[in-house]
C-alpha positions in Angstrom: -19.0 -19.4 -39.7 -17.1 -19.4 -43.0 -14.4 -16.8 -42.9 -11.4 -15.7 -45.1 -8.6 -13.5 -43.9 -6.3 -12.2 -46.6 -2.9 -10.5 -46.0 0.4 -9.7 -47.7 -0.6 -6.9 -50.1 1.2 -3.6 -50.4 2.8 -1.1 -52.7 5.3 -2.5 -55.2 7.1 -1.2 -58.2 6.5 -2.8 -61.6 8.5 -6.0 -61.9 8.4 -6.6 -58.2 6.9 -9.5 -56.2 4.5 -10.0 -53.4 3.2 -13.1 -51.6 -0.4 -13.1 -50.5 -1.8 -15.4 -47.8 -5.4 -16.3 -47.0 -6.4 -18.2 -43.9 -9.7 -20.0 -44.2 -11.9 -21.2 -41.4 -15.4 -22.4 -40.7 -15.4 -25.3 -43.2 -13.5 -28.4 -44.1 -10.5 -27.0 -46.1 -9.1 -30.3 -47.4 -11.7 -31.3 -50.0 -12.3 -27.8 -51.4 -10.9 -26.2 -54.6 -9.7 -22.7 -53.5 -9.4 -19.6 -55.6 -7.9 -16.2 -55.7 -9.8 -13.3 -57.2 -9.2 -9.6 -57.6 -11.1 -6.4 -58.2 -9.5 -3.4 -59.9 -10.9 0.1 -59.3 -14.1 0.5 -61.2 -14.2 -3.1 -62.5 -15.9 -6.3 -61.7 -14.2 -8.9 -59.5 -12.4 -11.4 -61.6 -10.9 -14.8 -61.1 -7.1 -15.0 -60.9 -6.1 -18.6 -60.0 -7.4 -21.8 -58.4 -6.0 -24.9 -56.9 -7.8 -28.2 -56.6 -7.8 -30.8 -53.9 -5.0 -32.6 -55.6 -3.0 -29.4 -55.9 -3.6 -28.9 -59.6 -3.3 -25.2 -60.3 -5.1 -23.2 -63.0 -4.6 -19.5 -63.9 -6.2 -16.7 -65.8 -4.3 -16.0 -69.0 -3.4 -12.5 -67.7 -1.3 -14.0 -64.8 -0.1 -17.3 -66.3 3.7 -17.6 -65.9 3.9 -14.9 -63.3 1.7 -16.0 -60.5 1.8 -19.3 -58.5 -0.9 -20.6 -56.3 -0.3 -23.0 -53.4 -1.9 -24.3 -50.3 -0.9 -25.6 -46.8 -3.6 -28.0 -45.7 -2.4 -28.1 -42.1 -2.7 -24.3 -41.8 -5.9 -24.0 -43.9 -4.0 -21.4 -45.9 -3.8 -20.7 -49.6 -1.0 -18.6 -51.0 -0.5 -16.5 -54.1 3.1 -15.8 -55.2 3.0 -12.9 -57.6 6.1 -12.1 -59.6 6.8 -9.7 -62.5 4.0 -7.5 -61.3 2.4 -5.0 -63.7 0.4 -1.9 -63.0 -2.7 -3.7 -64.3 -2.3 -6.2 -61.4 -3.4 -3.4 -59.1 -6.5 -4.2 -57.1 -8.0 -5.8 -54.0 -7.2 -9.5 -53.8 -9.6 -12.0 -52.2 -9.7 -15.8 -51.7 -12.7 -18.0 -51.5 -14.0 -21.4 -52.2 -13.9 -21.7 -56.0 -17.2 -23.5 -56.5 -19.1 -22.0 -53.5 -18.2 -18.3 -53.2 -19.6 -16.6 -50.2 -18.7 -14.7 -47.0 -16.1 -12.6 -48.9 -13.3 -11.3 -46.6 -11.9 -7.8 -46.5 -9.3 -8.6 -49.1 -5.7 -7.3 -49.3 -4.8 -4.3 -51.4 -2.1 -4.6 -54.1 -0.8 -1.4 -55.7 1.7 -1.6 -58.5 3.2 1.7 -59.5 6.6 3.4 -60.0 
């Protein structure tokens, strides 16, 4: 069964950093573009970043230059390093297969506030 387990969220002050992790299972991780998504309170879930099978990253304009996505094939894990966090980055963060999104995990909560 396809499964995603996100972790690493928390409460951080503006300007701070967090590193999120997502362990994927139930499918072949290697040939899949993976993505991070977030859902702010009262808003639709939105795409944040993606990484292709050849480790080419792409980012939403709102996080470009502040977030870095990476992956560890051996661990079937995708990461999101978040720096210079802003209050508008607050939300629940999820990972999933970028072109076949299903079986959403619980996500990990990020809260950016003074």
